[in-house]
Short mmCIF file of C-alpha atoms in Angstrom, two decimals:
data_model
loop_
_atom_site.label_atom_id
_atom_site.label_comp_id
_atom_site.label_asym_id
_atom_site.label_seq_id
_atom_site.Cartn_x
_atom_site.Cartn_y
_atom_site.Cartn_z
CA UNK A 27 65.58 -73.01 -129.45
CA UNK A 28 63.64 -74.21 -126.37
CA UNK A 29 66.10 -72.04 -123.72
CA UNK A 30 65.68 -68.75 -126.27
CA UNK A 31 62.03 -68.82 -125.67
CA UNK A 32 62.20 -69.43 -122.12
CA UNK A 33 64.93 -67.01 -121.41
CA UNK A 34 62.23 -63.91 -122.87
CA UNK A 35 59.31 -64.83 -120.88
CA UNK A 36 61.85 -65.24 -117.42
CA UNK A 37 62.62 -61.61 -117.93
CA UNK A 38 58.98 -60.38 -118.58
CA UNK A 39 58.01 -62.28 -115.79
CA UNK A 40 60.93 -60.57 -113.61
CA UNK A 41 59.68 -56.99 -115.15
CA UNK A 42 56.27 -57.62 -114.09
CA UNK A 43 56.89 -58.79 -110.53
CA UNK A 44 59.18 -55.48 -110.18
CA UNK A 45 56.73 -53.12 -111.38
CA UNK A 46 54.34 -54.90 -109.69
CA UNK A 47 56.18 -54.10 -106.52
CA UNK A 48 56.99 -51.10 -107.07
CA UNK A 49 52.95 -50.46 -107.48
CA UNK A 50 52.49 -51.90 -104.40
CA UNK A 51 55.06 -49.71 -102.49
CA UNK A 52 54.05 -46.57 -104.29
CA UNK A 53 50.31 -47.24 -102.80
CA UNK A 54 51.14 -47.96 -99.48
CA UNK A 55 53.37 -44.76 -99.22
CA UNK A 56 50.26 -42.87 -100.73
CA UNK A 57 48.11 -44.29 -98.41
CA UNK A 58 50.53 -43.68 -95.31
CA UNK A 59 50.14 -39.86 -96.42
CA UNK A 60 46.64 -39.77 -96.53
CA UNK A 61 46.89 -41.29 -93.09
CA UNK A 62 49.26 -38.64 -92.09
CA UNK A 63 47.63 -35.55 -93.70
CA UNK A 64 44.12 -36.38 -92.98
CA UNK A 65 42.51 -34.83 -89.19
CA UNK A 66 41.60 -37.10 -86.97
CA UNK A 67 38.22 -38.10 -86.59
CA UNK A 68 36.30 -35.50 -84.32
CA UNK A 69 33.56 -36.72 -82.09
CA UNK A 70 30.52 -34.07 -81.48
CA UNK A 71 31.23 -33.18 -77.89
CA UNK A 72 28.20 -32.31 -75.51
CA UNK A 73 25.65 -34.88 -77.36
CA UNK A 74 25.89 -32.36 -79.98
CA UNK A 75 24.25 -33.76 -83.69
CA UNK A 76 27.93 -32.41 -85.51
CA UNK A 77 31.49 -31.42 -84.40
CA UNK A 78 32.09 -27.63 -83.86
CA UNK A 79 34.09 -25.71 -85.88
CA UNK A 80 37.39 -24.71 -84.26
CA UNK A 81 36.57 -21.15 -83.35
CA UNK A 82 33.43 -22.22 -81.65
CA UNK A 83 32.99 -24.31 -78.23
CA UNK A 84 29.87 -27.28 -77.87
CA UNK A 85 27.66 -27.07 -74.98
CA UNK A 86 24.27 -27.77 -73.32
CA UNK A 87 22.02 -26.07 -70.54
CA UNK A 88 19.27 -28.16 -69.44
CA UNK A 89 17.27 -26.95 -66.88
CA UNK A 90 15.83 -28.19 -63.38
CA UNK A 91 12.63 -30.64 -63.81
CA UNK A 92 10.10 -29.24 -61.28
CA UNK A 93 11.56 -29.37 -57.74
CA UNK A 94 13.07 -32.85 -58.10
CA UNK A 95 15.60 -33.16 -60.79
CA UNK A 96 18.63 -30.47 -61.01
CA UNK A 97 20.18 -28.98 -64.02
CA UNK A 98 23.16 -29.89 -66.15
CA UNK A 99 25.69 -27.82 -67.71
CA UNK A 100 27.74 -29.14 -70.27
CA UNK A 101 30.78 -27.03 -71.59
CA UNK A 102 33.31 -28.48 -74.23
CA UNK A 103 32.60 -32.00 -73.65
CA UNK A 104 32.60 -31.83 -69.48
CA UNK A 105 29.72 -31.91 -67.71
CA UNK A 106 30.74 -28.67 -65.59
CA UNK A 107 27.42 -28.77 -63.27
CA UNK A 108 24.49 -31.58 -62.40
CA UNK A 109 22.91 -33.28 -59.34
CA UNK A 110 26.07 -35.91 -59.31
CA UNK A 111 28.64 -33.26 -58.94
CA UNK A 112 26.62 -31.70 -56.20
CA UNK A 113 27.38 -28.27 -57.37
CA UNK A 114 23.36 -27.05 -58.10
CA UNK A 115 20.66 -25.86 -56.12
CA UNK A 116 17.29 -24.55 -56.25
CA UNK A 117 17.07 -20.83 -58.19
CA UNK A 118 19.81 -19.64 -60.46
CA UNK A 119 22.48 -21.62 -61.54
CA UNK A 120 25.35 -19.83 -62.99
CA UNK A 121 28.55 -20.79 -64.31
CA UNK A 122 31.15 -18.19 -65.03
CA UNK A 123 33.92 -18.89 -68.05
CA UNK A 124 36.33 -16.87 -67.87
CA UNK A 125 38.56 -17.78 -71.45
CA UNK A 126 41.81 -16.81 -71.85
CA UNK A 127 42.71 -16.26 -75.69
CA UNK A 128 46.43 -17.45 -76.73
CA UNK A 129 48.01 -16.29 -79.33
CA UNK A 130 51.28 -18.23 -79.03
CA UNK A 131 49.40 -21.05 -80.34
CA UNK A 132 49.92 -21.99 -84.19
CA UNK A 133 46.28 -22.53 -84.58
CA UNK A 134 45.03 -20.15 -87.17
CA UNK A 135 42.37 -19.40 -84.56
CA UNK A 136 43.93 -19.46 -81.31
CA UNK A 137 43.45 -21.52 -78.08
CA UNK A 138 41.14 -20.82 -74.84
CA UNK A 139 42.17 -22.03 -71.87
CA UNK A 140 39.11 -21.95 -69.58
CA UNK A 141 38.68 -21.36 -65.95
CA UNK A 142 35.54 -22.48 -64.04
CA UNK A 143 34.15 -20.55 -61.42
CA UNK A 144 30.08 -21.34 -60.24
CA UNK A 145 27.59 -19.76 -57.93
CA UNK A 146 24.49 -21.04 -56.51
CA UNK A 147 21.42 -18.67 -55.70
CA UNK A 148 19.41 -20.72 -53.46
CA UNK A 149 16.00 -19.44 -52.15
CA UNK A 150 17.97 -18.43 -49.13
CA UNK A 151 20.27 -16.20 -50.29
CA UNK A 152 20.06 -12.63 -49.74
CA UNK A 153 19.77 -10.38 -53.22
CA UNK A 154 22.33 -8.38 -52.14
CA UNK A 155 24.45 -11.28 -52.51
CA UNK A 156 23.89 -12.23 -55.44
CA UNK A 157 23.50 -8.79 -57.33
CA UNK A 158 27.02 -8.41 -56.02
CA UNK A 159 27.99 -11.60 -57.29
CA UNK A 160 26.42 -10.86 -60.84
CA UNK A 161 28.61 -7.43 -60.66
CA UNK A 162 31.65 -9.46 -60.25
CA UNK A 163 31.65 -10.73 -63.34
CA UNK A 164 33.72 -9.01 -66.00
CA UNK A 165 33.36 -8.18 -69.41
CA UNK A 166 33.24 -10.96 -71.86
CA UNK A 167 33.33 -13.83 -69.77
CA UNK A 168 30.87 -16.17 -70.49
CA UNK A 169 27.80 -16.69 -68.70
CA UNK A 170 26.38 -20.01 -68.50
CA UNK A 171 22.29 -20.49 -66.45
CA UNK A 172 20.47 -22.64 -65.53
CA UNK A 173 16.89 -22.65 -63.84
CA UNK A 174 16.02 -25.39 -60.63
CA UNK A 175 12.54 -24.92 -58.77
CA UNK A 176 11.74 -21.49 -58.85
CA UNK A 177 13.94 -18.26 -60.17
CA UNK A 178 11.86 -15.29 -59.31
CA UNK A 179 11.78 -15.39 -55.37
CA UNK A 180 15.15 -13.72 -54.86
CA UNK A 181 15.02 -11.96 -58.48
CA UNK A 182 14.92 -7.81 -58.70
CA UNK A 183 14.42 -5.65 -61.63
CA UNK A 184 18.63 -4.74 -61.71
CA UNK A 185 19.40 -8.67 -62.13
CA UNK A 186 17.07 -8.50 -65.05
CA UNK A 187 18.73 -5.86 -66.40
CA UNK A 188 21.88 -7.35 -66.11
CA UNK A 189 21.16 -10.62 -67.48
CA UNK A 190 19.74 -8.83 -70.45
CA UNK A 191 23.12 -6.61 -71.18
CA UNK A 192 24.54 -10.39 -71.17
CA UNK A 193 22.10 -10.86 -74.04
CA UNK A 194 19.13 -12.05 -72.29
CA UNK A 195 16.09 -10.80 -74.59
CA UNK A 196 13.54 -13.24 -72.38
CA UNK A 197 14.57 -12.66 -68.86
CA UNK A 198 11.93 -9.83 -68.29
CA UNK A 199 9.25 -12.55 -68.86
CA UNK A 200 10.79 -15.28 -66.60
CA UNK A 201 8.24 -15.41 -63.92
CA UNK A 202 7.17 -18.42 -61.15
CA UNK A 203 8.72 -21.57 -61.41
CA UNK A 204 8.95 -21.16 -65.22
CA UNK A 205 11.95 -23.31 -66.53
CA UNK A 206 14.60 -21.34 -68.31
CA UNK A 207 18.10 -21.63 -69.42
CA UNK A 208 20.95 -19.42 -70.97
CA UNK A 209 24.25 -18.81 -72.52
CA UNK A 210 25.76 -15.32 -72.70
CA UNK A 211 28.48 -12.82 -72.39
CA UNK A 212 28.53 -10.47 -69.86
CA UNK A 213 28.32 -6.73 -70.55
CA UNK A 214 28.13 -7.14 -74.53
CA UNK A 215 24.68 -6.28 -75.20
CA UNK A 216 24.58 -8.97 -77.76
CA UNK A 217 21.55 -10.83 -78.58
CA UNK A 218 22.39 -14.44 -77.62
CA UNK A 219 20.72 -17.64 -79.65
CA UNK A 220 21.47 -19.45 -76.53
CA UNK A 221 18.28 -19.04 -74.60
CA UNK A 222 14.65 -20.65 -73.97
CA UNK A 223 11.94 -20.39 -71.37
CA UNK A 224 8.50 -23.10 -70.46
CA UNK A 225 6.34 -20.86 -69.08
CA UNK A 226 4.47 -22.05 -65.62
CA UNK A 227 0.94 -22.78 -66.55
CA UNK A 228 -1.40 -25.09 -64.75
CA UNK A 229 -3.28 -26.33 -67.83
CA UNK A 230 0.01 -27.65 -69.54
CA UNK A 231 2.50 -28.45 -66.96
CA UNK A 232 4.05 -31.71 -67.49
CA UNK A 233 4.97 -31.45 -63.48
CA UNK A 234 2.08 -30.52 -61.70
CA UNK A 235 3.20 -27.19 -60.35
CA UNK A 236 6.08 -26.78 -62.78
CA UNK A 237 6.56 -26.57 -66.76
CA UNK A 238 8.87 -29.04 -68.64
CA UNK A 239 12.03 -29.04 -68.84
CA UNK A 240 13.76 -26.67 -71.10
CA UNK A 241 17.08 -27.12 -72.68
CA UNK A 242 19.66 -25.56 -75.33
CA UNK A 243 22.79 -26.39 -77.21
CA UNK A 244 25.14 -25.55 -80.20
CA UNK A 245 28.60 -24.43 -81.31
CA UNK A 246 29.30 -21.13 -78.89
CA UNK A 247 31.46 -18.51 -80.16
CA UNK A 248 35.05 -18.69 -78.70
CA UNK A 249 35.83 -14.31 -79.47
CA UNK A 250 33.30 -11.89 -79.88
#
């Protein structure tokens, strides 16, 4: 009687360690496809508060401070231009991006590949130069500026209006030593969200001579 009772509760305890493990398998194979499906974990790039969506690219203009302290460019995740890199300089600060959309990709929106190219207006540089410089660029690429010391000394009314088909809706006001920094494309007209300006004024300069520092940032369109 004794080996009929005991021979029941062997085989319930045999059914419950086999569904048991079976439980266990079927939630580790769950949780190895959560692991698999899931994105990995993005990291805001730029010092950015959030990621950017995929069809937009992070960055960050900060301008000069006074006549001391150059301007950084950040452009999806890499700082592109600053004091350390030794590629800025007193005036305008450009960077050019020219993006190259492919379609190959099986990314629903695509893939840029960027290439950098900078110029530096000094103080010294003749206008010529650089309104032939700011002719260069084409259509569409993306213009990044920054402001270092003073803007205005080698600035004429046809670089104005060419920073404002970039999308530029402050440029006509940018006078002495104000701080100001943009992000734009170049022959779209379109009003960019990418822009502010300090204004030089000896009551509320932070710097003696010069305003604060101005900076923007944000998710960039990739197309237009």
């Amino acid at each position: 009687l004794l080996l009929t009772a005991v021979l029941p509760l062997a085989a319930v305890i045999i059914v419950l360690l086999i569904t048991w493990g079976i439980s266990i398998n079927s939630s580790a194979a769950q949780e190895r496809e959560r692991n698999t499906l899931a994105p990995p974990t993005s990291v805001p790039k730029c010092s950015l508060s959030r990621v950017c969506p995929p069809s937009h690219i992070a960055l960050r203009i900060r301008s000069g401070a006074a006549d001391i302290v150059g301007p950084t460019v950040c452009f999806d995740g890499k700082i592109i231009m600053s004091h350390a890199l030794n590629n800025v300089g007193p005036g305008l600060n450009i960077a050019v991006i020219n993006g190259e959309y492919n379609t190959q990709t099986s990314h629903k929106h695509g893939a840029l590949s960027f290439f950098y190219f900078f110029f530096i207006y000094t103080l010294t540089k003749d206008p010529k130069d650089i309104l032939a410089h700011l002719k260069k660029i084409k259509r569409g690429m993306i213009v990044l500026v920054a402001s270092f010391d003073d803007v205005t000394q080698k600035m004429t009314n046809e670089m104005r209006e060419i920073f404002s088909e970039m999308g530029s809706t402050l440029i006509s006001s940018v006078k002495r030593r104000d701080s100001w920094v943009f992000a734009g494309r170049a022959g779209t007209k379109i009003k960019s969200l990418f822009e502010k300006q300090a204004v030089n004024d000896e009551k509320n300069n932070i710097y003696g001579g010069w305003p604060e520092m101005v900076e923007v940032g944000g998710c960039f369109p990739r197309i237009y």
